[in-house]
């Protein structure tokens, strides 16, 4: 792509304050406030006054176009009269009468700007409200009662949950989910005690059971040894550790103004979205020599997380989840626990999203921000070559971390955005929580004669093989918008000069992507470096200004390309995609992922 093309980068890795309520005080990228969410609810409900059972599946900030934001920022940083803030708008996806509708609301004029009936095959995110209702349906369903009676289970100890079911070539699909159940009975670790073989199919629009299976009976795994609550644990206990104090006598080293954060040489904005979760925007770093901030990242977030399980049997084949587009990474964020999720020197920010009825829901302590020092070294050198002198210099590695935890079902995802004084932005992912398990008849591996699609980890308990593919949207603005994507290959060269005893060396051969096809990258096969550069900005020595993309361990999907889950998750076919900036192309799995067919993914956009 040439230098005038804005680069938006997607990288797939596997594993791996109070709100100002006055609009004139809000930053244009601030998430919607509780009063704004209430306003959206009122306006939408008044627009559809006769509709019943109207549900809100998504309400978020309708961000101003990027050029508007940049012009506003530029005017604020100059001596000329600042431009007025861009119009503040909200985007909502609501559903009634089995139809999804997109609505754009102007929050300043209290009016609806546009409406659109959603077409296509996919559906919006599931709401917590409809999941809660659907999960209770089996308890009044006679065949399910018989299934519990047959197994001798106490109904009061049974807990059920909803699971999306994907698309597997059906011509027509409804908003159906599977409801599977677990037997708690002396443990909070529900997922360790599944009622295997039993599942109900629920139509979310009609909110009724439309299918039911009780295919076989296997033992419910024992509760003993599955409890994880500290207050319930029994000896033997692990070793005790002495406390480690984290103190900042002078107070925090960062400042925040609403959702804008300043620390060391960094400025950036922290946003929130019900679907994406944390959004980092407008990251810039201060240049001491030039005495000004230089742009690095316009916007970064996780647009999708694909989790395919590898059991093709009736009870498990559909477990190929899209945790962002189906369940909502943002609405699944947990309240962070001081001293455990975050250190003592952390500051916290709340988040708000619209519930299924449109009313604001508060996530207390949704974000924590803290300075981190773990005893690491950022830079050091010891010089012993100077006669009669030893020089040692070292710089400690202190960074600023923005952290959230999103709990989707049995998994807790710890997401860190870490800013370093040396100009690096490091994105960390931690997977914790508890395993989603399958019940079986085996108690020892000697009994297993066929593929069980996982590992026997306890009596009657199988951990199914599965993957986690995190996708990152990184809209890099390195010293401005005119960026290019460069792949630098390390190539071996045979020496032809007989004046040296060396026979070979390696050199760098750089290729600038001219098309989107040029920038589809799978890492790991050849030594290479990935860079985003600004060809119009150069160092004193003439090198292009740029940032390197330093991936961690990479992995590639092992599903066949014609397998239905992989069709829907075609964005995992490459580790890196580069596309021109397009405001509407931010969800790599498509705008509507539930039961989608893969016809609105980045794999399709890149062909246009």
Short mmCIF file of C-alpha atoms in Angstrom, two decimals, residues 105-545:
data_model
loop_
_atom_site.label_atom_id
_atom_site.label_comp_id
_atom_site.label_asym_id
_atom_site.label_seq_id
_atom_site.Cartn_x
_atom_site.Cartn_y
_atom_site.Cartn_z
CA UNK A 105 -29.43 8.78 17.87
CA UNK A 106 -28.20 12.37 18.08
CA UNK A 107 -27.69 12.98 21.78
CA UNK A 108 -27.52 16.75 21.41
CA UNK A 109 -30.80 17.22 19.54
CA UNK A 110 -32.51 14.22 21.21
CA UNK A 111 -33.50 12.93 17.80
CA UNK A 112 -33.11 9.86 15.62
CA UNK A 113 -30.71 10.41 12.74
CA UNK A 114 -31.27 7.13 10.90
CA UNK A 115 -32.89 3.73 11.16
CA UNK A 116 -32.23 0.55 9.23
CA UNK A 117 -33.67 -2.94 9.23
CA UNK A 118 -30.83 -5.43 9.56
CA UNK A 119 -30.53 -7.82 6.66
CA UNK A 120 -28.35 -10.89 6.27
CA UNK A 121 -27.90 -14.12 8.13
CA UNK A 122 -26.39 -13.19 11.46
CA UNK A 123 -27.94 -11.99 14.69
CA UNK A 124 -26.85 -9.45 17.33
CA UNK A 125 -25.24 -10.35 20.64
CA UNK A 126 -27.18 -12.32 23.18
CA UNK A 127 -28.40 -10.27 26.13
CA UNK A 128 -27.96 -11.37 29.71
CA UNK A 129 -31.70 -10.95 30.19
CA UNK A 130 -32.76 -13.41 27.51
CA UNK A 131 -30.07 -15.88 28.56
CA UNK A 132 -31.40 -15.82 32.12
CA UNK A 133 -34.97 -16.48 30.97
CA UNK A 134 -33.97 -19.23 28.52
CA UNK A 135 -31.87 -20.96 31.19
CA UNK A 136 -34.95 -21.39 33.39
CA UNK A 137 -37.17 -22.96 30.73
CA UNK A 138 -36.03 -26.59 31.28
CA UNK A 139 -37.25 -26.54 34.88
CA UNK A 140 -40.87 -26.34 33.73
CA UNK A 141 -40.35 -28.82 30.86
CA UNK A 142 -41.61 -32.30 31.69
CA UNK A 143 -39.03 -34.30 29.66
CA UNK A 144 -36.26 -32.48 31.52
CA UNK A 145 -37.87 -33.24 34.86
CA UNK A 146 -37.94 -36.90 33.86
CA UNK A 147 -34.24 -36.74 32.92
CA UNK A 148 -33.38 -35.46 36.39
CA UNK A 149 -35.60 -38.06 38.04
CA UNK A 150 -33.95 -40.82 36.01
CA UNK A 151 -30.56 -39.70 37.31
CA UNK A 152 -31.76 -39.23 40.89
CA UNK A 153 -30.76 -35.57 40.98
CA UNK A 154 -32.10 -32.83 43.24
CA UNK A 155 -33.68 -30.16 41.03
CA UNK A 156 -32.72 -27.38 43.45
CA UNK A 157 -29.03 -28.15 42.84
CA UNK A 158 -29.24 -27.97 39.03
CA UNK A 159 -27.98 -24.87 37.19
CA UNK A 160 -28.44 -24.29 33.45
CA UNK A 161 -26.73 -21.97 30.96
CA UNK A 162 -27.15 -20.86 27.33
CA UNK A 163 -24.70 -21.68 24.54
CA UNK A 164 -24.62 -20.38 20.98
CA UNK A 165 -24.82 -23.06 18.31
CA UNK A 166 -23.19 -21.51 15.23
CA UNK A 167 -24.06 -22.38 11.66
CA UNK A 168 -23.50 -25.73 9.94
CA UNK A 169 -24.84 -25.28 6.44
CA UNK A 170 -28.54 -24.85 7.25
CA UNK A 171 -30.55 -22.94 4.66
CA UNK A 172 -32.67 -21.12 7.21
CA UNK A 173 -31.76 -20.45 10.82
CA UNK A 174 -33.55 -19.02 13.82
CA UNK A 175 -32.20 -17.41 16.96
CA UNK A 176 -31.78 -20.75 18.66
CA UNK A 177 -29.40 -21.63 21.48
CA UNK A 178 -28.61 -24.81 23.38
CA UNK A 179 -29.30 -24.95 27.09
CA UNK A 180 -27.05 -27.35 29.00
CA UNK A 181 -27.17 -28.02 32.71
CA UNK A 182 -24.86 -28.80 35.61
CA UNK A 183 -25.22 -30.32 39.05
CA UNK A 184 -23.76 -28.07 41.75
CA UNK A 185 -24.46 -30.00 44.96
CA UNK A 186 -21.55 -29.14 47.29
CA UNK A 187 -19.39 -27.20 44.84
CA UNK A 188 -19.35 -23.82 43.09
CA UNK A 189 -17.42 -25.42 40.23
CA UNK A 190 -20.47 -26.03 38.06
CA UNK A 191 -18.56 -26.77 34.87
CA UNK A 192 -16.86 -29.75 36.51
CA UNK A 193 -20.21 -31.52 36.94
CA UNK A 194 -22.10 -31.50 33.61
CA UNK A 195 -25.30 -33.45 32.93
CA UNK A 196 -23.81 -35.05 29.84
CA UNK A 197 -26.17 -36.17 27.09
CA UNK A 198 -28.95 -33.75 28.04
CA UNK A 199 -29.60 -30.54 26.09
CA UNK A 200 -32.57 -28.36 25.20
CA UNK A 201 -32.87 -26.16 22.12
CA UNK A 202 -34.49 -22.79 22.85
CA UNK A 203 -35.90 -20.32 20.33
CA UNK A 204 -34.95 -16.95 21.85
CA UNK A 205 -37.53 -15.00 19.85
CA UNK A 206 -40.45 -17.19 20.91
CA UNK A 207 -38.70 -18.01 24.20
CA UNK A 208 -39.71 -21.65 24.20
CA UNK A 209 -38.07 -25.06 23.97
CA UNK A 210 -38.21 -26.30 20.38
CA UNK A 211 -35.99 -29.37 20.74
CA UNK A 212 -34.77 -31.73 23.42
CA UNK A 213 -32.24 -34.55 23.69
CA UNK A 214 -31.52 -37.06 26.42
CA UNK A 215 -29.28 -39.44 24.51
CA UNK A 216 -27.47 -41.33 27.25
CA UNK A 217 -26.68 -41.45 30.94
CA UNK A 218 -23.12 -41.20 32.28
CA UNK A 219 -22.03 -40.56 35.86
CA UNK A 220 -21.95 -36.95 37.02
CA UNK A 221 -18.32 -36.34 38.06
CA UNK A 222 -17.73 -36.17 41.79
CA UNK A 223 -17.83 -32.81 43.55
CA UNK A 224 -14.92 -33.76 45.79
CA UNK A 225 -11.78 -31.82 44.94
CA UNK A 226 -13.50 -29.40 42.55
CA UNK A 227 -14.18 -26.51 44.93
CA UNK A 228 -12.09 -23.38 44.33
CA UNK A 229 -13.38 -20.97 46.99
CA UNK A 230 -10.66 -20.33 49.56
CA UNK A 231 -13.15 -20.53 52.42
CA UNK A 232 -14.19 -24.04 51.34
CA UNK A 233 -10.77 -25.55 50.72
CA UNK A 234 -9.53 -28.38 52.90
CA UNK A 235 -5.95 -29.40 53.76
CA UNK A 236 -3.33 -29.99 52.61
CA UNK A 237 -2.74 -26.34 51.80
CA UNK A 238 0.01 -24.87 49.66
CA UNK A 239 2.92 -22.87 51.06
CA UNK A 240 2.27 -19.46 52.57
CA UNK A 241 4.09 -16.45 51.16
CA UNK A 242 5.31 -13.42 53.02
CA UNK A 243 3.65 -10.18 51.99
CA UNK A 244 5.18 -7.84 49.41
CA UNK A 245 4.43 -4.14 49.91
CA UNK A 246 3.71 -1.88 46.95
CA UNK A 247 3.79 1.77 47.98
CA UNK A 248 3.93 5.16 46.30
CA UNK A 249 4.44 7.67 49.08
CA UNK A 250 4.18 10.57 46.68
CA UNK A 251 0.96 9.31 45.16
CA UNK A 252 0.40 7.92 41.67
CA UNK A 253 2.72 9.00 38.89
CA UNK A 254 -0.10 9.33 36.37
CA UNK A 255 -2.98 11.76 36.04
CA UNK A 256 -6.41 11.25 34.55
CA UNK A 257 -8.98 13.72 33.36
CA UNK A 258 -12.15 11.72 32.88
CA UNK A 259 -11.02 8.96 30.52
CA UNK A 260 -7.84 10.73 29.35
CA UNK A 261 -4.63 9.50 30.97
CA UNK A 262 -1.15 11.04 31.12
CA UNK A 263 1.90 9.22 32.43
CA UNK A 264 5.62 9.78 31.90
CA UNK A 265 5.89 10.57 28.19
CA UNK A 266 2.52 9.01 27.22
CA UNK A 267 -0.96 10.44 26.65
CA UNK A 268 -3.90 8.20 25.73
CA UNK A 269 -7.65 7.73 26.13
CA UNK A 270 -9.41 4.78 27.78
CA UNK A 271 -12.82 3.89 26.36
CA UNK A 272 -15.39 1.14 26.81
CA UNK A 273 -17.74 -0.73 24.51
CA UNK A 274 -20.36 -3.33 25.44
CA UNK A 275 -19.04 -5.64 22.72
CA UNK A 276 -15.30 -4.92 22.52
CA UNK A 277 -14.61 -4.07 26.14
CA UNK A 278 -11.57 -1.78 26.59
CA UNK A 279 -10.67 0.63 23.79
CA UNK A 280 -7.35 2.49 23.83
CA UNK A 281 -7.29 5.58 21.63
CA UNK A 282 -5.14 8.59 20.75
CA UNK A 283 -1.91 7.23 22.19
CA UNK A 284 0.94 9.65 21.65
CA UNK A 285 4.42 9.91 23.08
CA UNK A 286 6.30 13.07 24.03
CA UNK A 287 9.50 13.81 22.13
CA UNK A 288 11.92 15.72 24.37
CA UNK A 289 14.00 16.97 21.46
CA UNK A 290 11.05 18.19 19.41
CA UNK A 291 9.13 19.20 22.55
CA UNK A 292 5.82 17.88 21.31
CA UNK A 293 3.72 14.73 21.37
CA UNK A 294 3.98 12.42 18.38
CA UNK A 295 1.13 10.16 17.38
CA UNK A 296 1.46 6.37 17.65
CA UNK A 297 -1.92 4.64 17.94
CA UNK A 298 -5.28 6.07 16.93
CA UNK A 299 -7.31 3.13 18.22
CA UNK A 300 -6.82 -0.39 19.53
CA UNK A 301 -9.20 -3.04 20.85
CA UNK A 302 -10.16 -6.73 20.65
CA UNK A 303 -12.90 -7.11 18.00
CA UNK A 304 -13.23 -10.88 18.29
CA UNK A 305 -12.17 -13.95 20.23
CA UNK A 306 -12.75 -17.34 18.56
CA UNK A 307 -12.87 -20.43 20.78
CA UNK A 308 -13.45 -23.68 18.83
CA UNK A 309 -13.69 -26.93 20.80
CA UNK A 310 -12.57 -30.09 19.02
CA UNK A 311 -15.27 -32.64 19.88
CA UNK A 312 -17.46 -33.44 16.82
CA UNK A 313 -20.07 -35.44 18.74
CA UNK A 314 -23.72 -34.42 19.03
CA UNK A 315 -23.33 -32.75 22.42
CA UNK A 316 -20.23 -30.74 21.53
CA UNK A 317 -19.81 -30.12 17.79
CA UNK A 318 -21.43 -26.68 17.94
CA UNK A 319 -19.16 -25.38 20.72
CA UNK A 320 -17.28 -22.94 18.52
CA UNK A 321 -17.78 -19.67 20.34
CA UNK A 322 -17.21 -16.06 19.32
CA UNK A 323 -16.88 -14.46 22.74
CA UNK A 324 -17.09 -10.87 21.53
CA UNK A 325 -19.72 -10.99 18.79
CA UNK A 326 -21.97 -13.56 20.47
CA UNK A 327 -21.59 -12.87 24.19
CA UNK A 328 -20.11 -9.36 24.42
CA UNK A 329 -16.58 -8.99 25.78
CA UNK A 330 -17.54 -5.66 27.34
CA UNK A 331 -20.75 -6.62 29.07
CA UNK A 332 -18.91 -9.69 30.39
CA UNK A 333 -16.28 -7.59 32.17
CA UNK A 334 -16.02 -8.31 35.90
CA UNK A 335 -15.64 -5.91 38.81
CA UNK A 336 -11.94 -5.97 39.69
CA UNK A 337 -11.05 -6.86 43.26
CA UNK A 338 -8.56 -4.44 44.87
CA UNK A 339 -5.34 -6.08 46.12
CA UNK A 340 -6.04 -9.31 44.22
CA UNK A 341 -6.87 -8.33 40.64
CA UNK A 342 -4.89 -5.10 40.93
CA UNK A 343 -2.10 -3.89 43.25
CA UNK A 344 -2.61 -1.43 46.13
CA UNK A 345 -1.45 1.53 44.05
CA UNK A 346 -4.18 1.05 41.42
CA UNK A 347 -6.90 3.54 40.54
CA UNK A 348 -10.25 2.28 39.26
CA UNK A 349 -12.79 3.34 36.64
CA UNK A 350 -16.39 2.17 36.43
CA UNK A 351 -18.12 1.23 33.19
CA UNK A 352 -21.77 1.33 32.12
CA UNK A 353 -23.69 -0.52 29.44
CA UNK A 354 -27.34 -0.80 28.43
CA UNK A 355 -29.15 -3.87 29.73
CA UNK A 356 -31.70 -5.70 27.61
CA UNK A 357 -34.40 -3.20 28.62
CA UNK A 358 -32.12 -0.25 27.85
CA UNK A 359 -31.47 0.79 31.45
CA UNK A 360 -27.86 1.43 32.47
CA UNK A 361 -25.96 -1.39 34.15
CA UNK A 362 -22.91 -0.47 36.21
CA UNK A 363 -19.71 -2.49 36.30
CA UNK A 364 -17.94 -1.14 39.37
CA UNK A 365 -14.14 -1.11 39.14
CA UNK A 366 -14.27 -2.27 35.52
CA UNK A 367 -10.78 -0.88 34.80
CA UNK A 368 -7.74 -0.49 36.97
CA UNK A 369 -4.73 1.64 36.12
CA UNK A 370 -1.46 1.26 37.95
CA UNK A 371 2.27 1.75 37.70
CA UNK A 372 4.05 -1.57 37.55
CA UNK A 373 7.52 -2.44 38.72
CA UNK A 374 8.41 -6.12 39.00
CA UNK A 375 12.16 -5.74 39.42
CA UNK A 376 12.77 -6.01 35.68
CA UNK A 377 15.51 -4.16 33.81
CA UNK A 378 14.65 -1.85 30.94
CA UNK A 379 18.28 -1.17 30.00
CA UNK A 380 21.74 -1.69 31.49
CA UNK A 381 25.41 -1.86 30.58
CA UNK A 382 28.66 -2.56 32.43
CA UNK A 383 31.81 -1.22 30.77
CA UNK A 384 35.16 -2.75 31.79
CA UNK A 385 37.30 -1.77 28.80
CA UNK A 386 38.28 1.63 30.15
CA UNK A 387 41.56 1.30 32.11
CA UNK A 388 41.24 1.51 35.88
CA UNK A 389 37.49 2.08 35.74
CA UNK A 390 34.30 0.06 35.79
CA UNK A 391 31.13 1.85 34.71
CA UNK A 392 27.71 0.35 35.36
CA UNK A 393 24.48 2.04 34.37
CA UNK A 394 20.99 0.56 34.67
CA UNK A 395 17.41 1.72 34.19
CA UNK A 396 14.55 -0.04 35.96
CA UNK A 397 11.58 -1.15 33.88
CA UNK A 398 8.58 0.79 35.17
CA UNK A 399 5.41 0.80 33.09
CA UNK A 400 1.79 1.90 33.24
CA UNK A 401 -0.86 -0.81 32.95
CA UNK A 402 -4.54 -0.55 32.03
CA UNK A 403 -6.22 -3.82 33.06
CA UNK A 404 -9.63 -5.44 32.70
CA UNK A 405 -10.98 -8.94 33.29
CA UNK A 406 -13.75 -10.32 31.10
CA UNK A 407 -15.49 -13.46 32.33
CA UNK A 408 -17.20 -15.36 29.53
CA UNK A 409 -18.68 -18.56 30.90
CA UNK A 410 -15.96 -20.60 32.56
CA UNK A 411 -13.03 -18.50 31.30
CA UNK A 412 -11.67 -15.31 32.83
CA UNK A 413 -9.58 -13.28 30.39
CA UNK A 414 -7.09 -10.81 31.86
CA UNK A 415 -6.29 -8.08 29.32
CA UNK A 416 -3.43 -5.64 29.94
CA UNK A 417 -2.44 -2.63 27.88
CA UNK A 418 1.05 -1.74 29.08
CA UNK A 419 2.83 1.50 28.19
CA UNK A 420 6.60 1.75 28.62
CA UNK A 421 8.86 4.83 28.79
CA UNK A 422 10.95 3.52 25.89
CA UNK A 423 7.97 3.92 23.55
CA UNK A 424 6.70 0.35 23.55
CA UNK A 425 3.06 -0.64 23.89
CA UNK A 426 2.71 -4.20 25.10
CA UNK A 427 -0.60 -6.05 25.02
CA UNK A 428 -0.85 -8.93 27.46
CA UNK A 429 -3.43 -11.70 27.67
CA UNK A 430 -3.91 -14.06 30.58
CA UNK A 431 -6.31 -17.01 30.52
CA UNK A 432 -7.60 -18.21 33.84
CA UNK A 433 -10.88 -19.38 35.36
CA UNK A 434 -12.03 -23.00 35.30
CA UNK A 435 -12.22 -25.69 32.65
CA UNK A 436 -15.38 -26.48 30.71
CA UNK A 437 -15.53 -30.27 31.04
CA UNK A 438 -17.25 -33.28 29.52
CA UNK A 439 -18.52 -36.19 31.59
CA UNK A 440 -17.69 -39.74 30.53
CA UNK A 441 -17.45 -43.31 31.75
CA UNK A 442 -13.66 -43.56 31.96
CA UNK A 443 -11.65 -43.49 35.17
CA UNK A 444 -8.26 -44.56 33.76
CA UNK A 445 -6.52 -44.08 30.43
CA UNK A 446 -6.13 -47.87 30.06
CA UNK A 447 -9.87 -48.06 29.43
CA UNK A 448 -9.78 -45.68 26.46
CA UNK A 449 -9.83 -47.41 23.06
CA UNK A 450 -11.04 -44.55 20.85
CA UNK A 451 -10.50 -40.83 20.39
CA UNK A 452 -12.09 -38.97 23.29
CA UNK A 453 -11.17 -35.56 21.77
CA UNK A 454 -9.38 -34.46 24.91
CA UNK A 455 -7.61 -35.59 28.07
CA UNK A 456 -8.95 -37.63 30.97
CA UNK A 457 -8.14 -35.31 33.87
CA UNK A 458 -10.17 -36.93 36.68
CA UNK A 459 -12.62 -39.79 37.16
CA UNK A 460 -15.41 -39.48 34.58
CA UNK A 461 -14.02 -36.09 33.52
CA UNK A 462 -12.59 -35.13 30.12
CA UNK A 463 -11.02 -31.80 29.22
CA UNK A 464 -11.83 -31.23 25.54
CA UNK A 465 -9.10 -29.88 23.25
CA UNK A 466 -9.78 -26.29 22.21
CA UNK A 467 -8.18 -23.08 20.95
CA UNK A 468 -8.36 -19.38 21.80
CA UNK A 469 -7.73 -16.95 18.93
CA UNK A 470 -7.52 -13.31 20.03
CA UNK A 471 -7.83 -10.70 17.31
CA UNK A 472 -6.48 -7.18 17.75
CA UNK A 473 -7.54 -4.14 15.80
CA UNK A 474 -4.62 -1.71 15.72
CA UNK A 475 -5.13 1.55 13.85
CA UNK A 476 -1.60 2.89 13.90
CA UNK A 477 -0.86 6.53 13.11
CA UNK A 478 2.91 6.67 13.22
CA UNK A 479 3.74 10.39 13.19
CA UNK A 480 0.57 10.99 11.20
CA UNK A 481 -1.97 9.21 9.03
CA UNK A 482 0.09 8.50 5.91
CA UNK A 483 1.51 5.12 6.88
CA UNK A 484 2.76 2.12 4.93
CA UNK A 485 3.11 -1.51 5.91
CA UNK A 486 6.56 -3.02 5.39
CA UNK A 487 7.67 -6.61 5.69
CA UNK A 488 11.42 -6.95 6.09
CA UNK A 489 12.70 -10.42 5.28
CA UNK A 490 16.03 -11.66 6.59
CA UNK A 491 17.77 -13.36 3.68
CA UNK A 492 21.03 -15.27 3.47
CA UNK A 493 23.59 -14.00 0.96
CA UNK A 494 26.60 -15.99 -0.29
CA UNK A 495 29.81 -13.94 -0.26
CA UNK A 496 31.43 -13.71 -3.69
CA UNK A 497 34.32 -11.49 -2.60
CA UNK A 498 37.44 -13.65 -2.14
CA UNK A 499 39.11 -11.02 0.04
CA UNK A 500 37.20 -12.24 3.10
CA UNK A 501 37.17 -15.71 4.65
CA UNK A 502 33.45 -15.41 5.31
CA UNK A 503 31.20 -17.44 3.02
CA UNK A 504 27.83 -15.96 3.93
CA UNK A 505 25.93 -13.29 5.82
CA UNK A 506 22.31 -12.25 6.17
CA UNK A 507 20.78 -8.97 5.08
CA UNK A 508 17.40 -7.26 5.18
CA UNK A 509 15.20 -7.10 2.09
CA UNK A 510 12.15 -4.91 2.64
CA UNK A 511 8.86 -5.08 0.77
CA UNK A 512 6.18 -2.40 1.03
CA UNK A 513 2.68 -3.80 0.64
CA UNK A 514 0.84 -2.28 -2.31
CA UNK A 515 -2.41 -4.22 -1.98
CA UNK A 516 -4.34 -5.91 0.81
CA UNK A 517 -3.32 -9.26 -0.65
CA UNK A 518 0.35 -8.31 -0.23
CA UNK A 519 -0.23 -7.71 3.47
CA UNK A 520 -1.77 -11.05 4.42
CA UNK A 521 0.93 -12.48 6.64
CA UNK A 522 1.41 -15.85 8.29
CA UNK A 523 4.27 -15.67 10.73
CA UNK A 524 6.79 -18.29 11.73
CA UNK A 525 7.77 -19.81 8.39
CA UNK A 526 10.62 -17.40 7.58
CA UNK A 527 12.60 -14.89 9.66
CA UNK A 528 11.07 -11.47 9.12
CA UNK A 529 10.16 -8.19 10.76
CA UNK A 530 6.87 -6.31 10.41
CA UNK A 531 6.85 -2.54 10.46
CA UNK A 532 4.41 0.31 10.06
CA UNK A 533 6.30 3.35 8.79
CA UNK A 534 5.59 6.91 7.79
CA UNK A 535 7.51 7.33 4.53
CA UNK A 536 7.03 11.10 4.70
CA UNK A 537 8.83 11.42 8.02
CA UNK A 538 12.49 10.54 8.40
CA UNK A 539 15.17 10.62 11.04
CA UNK A 540 18.21 12.88 10.76
CA UNK A 541 20.05 9.94 9.20
CA UNK A 542 17.32 9.43 6.59
CA UNK A 543 15.57 6.37 8.01
CA UNK A 544 11.79 6.24 7.85
CA UNK A 545 9.96 6.79 11.12
#
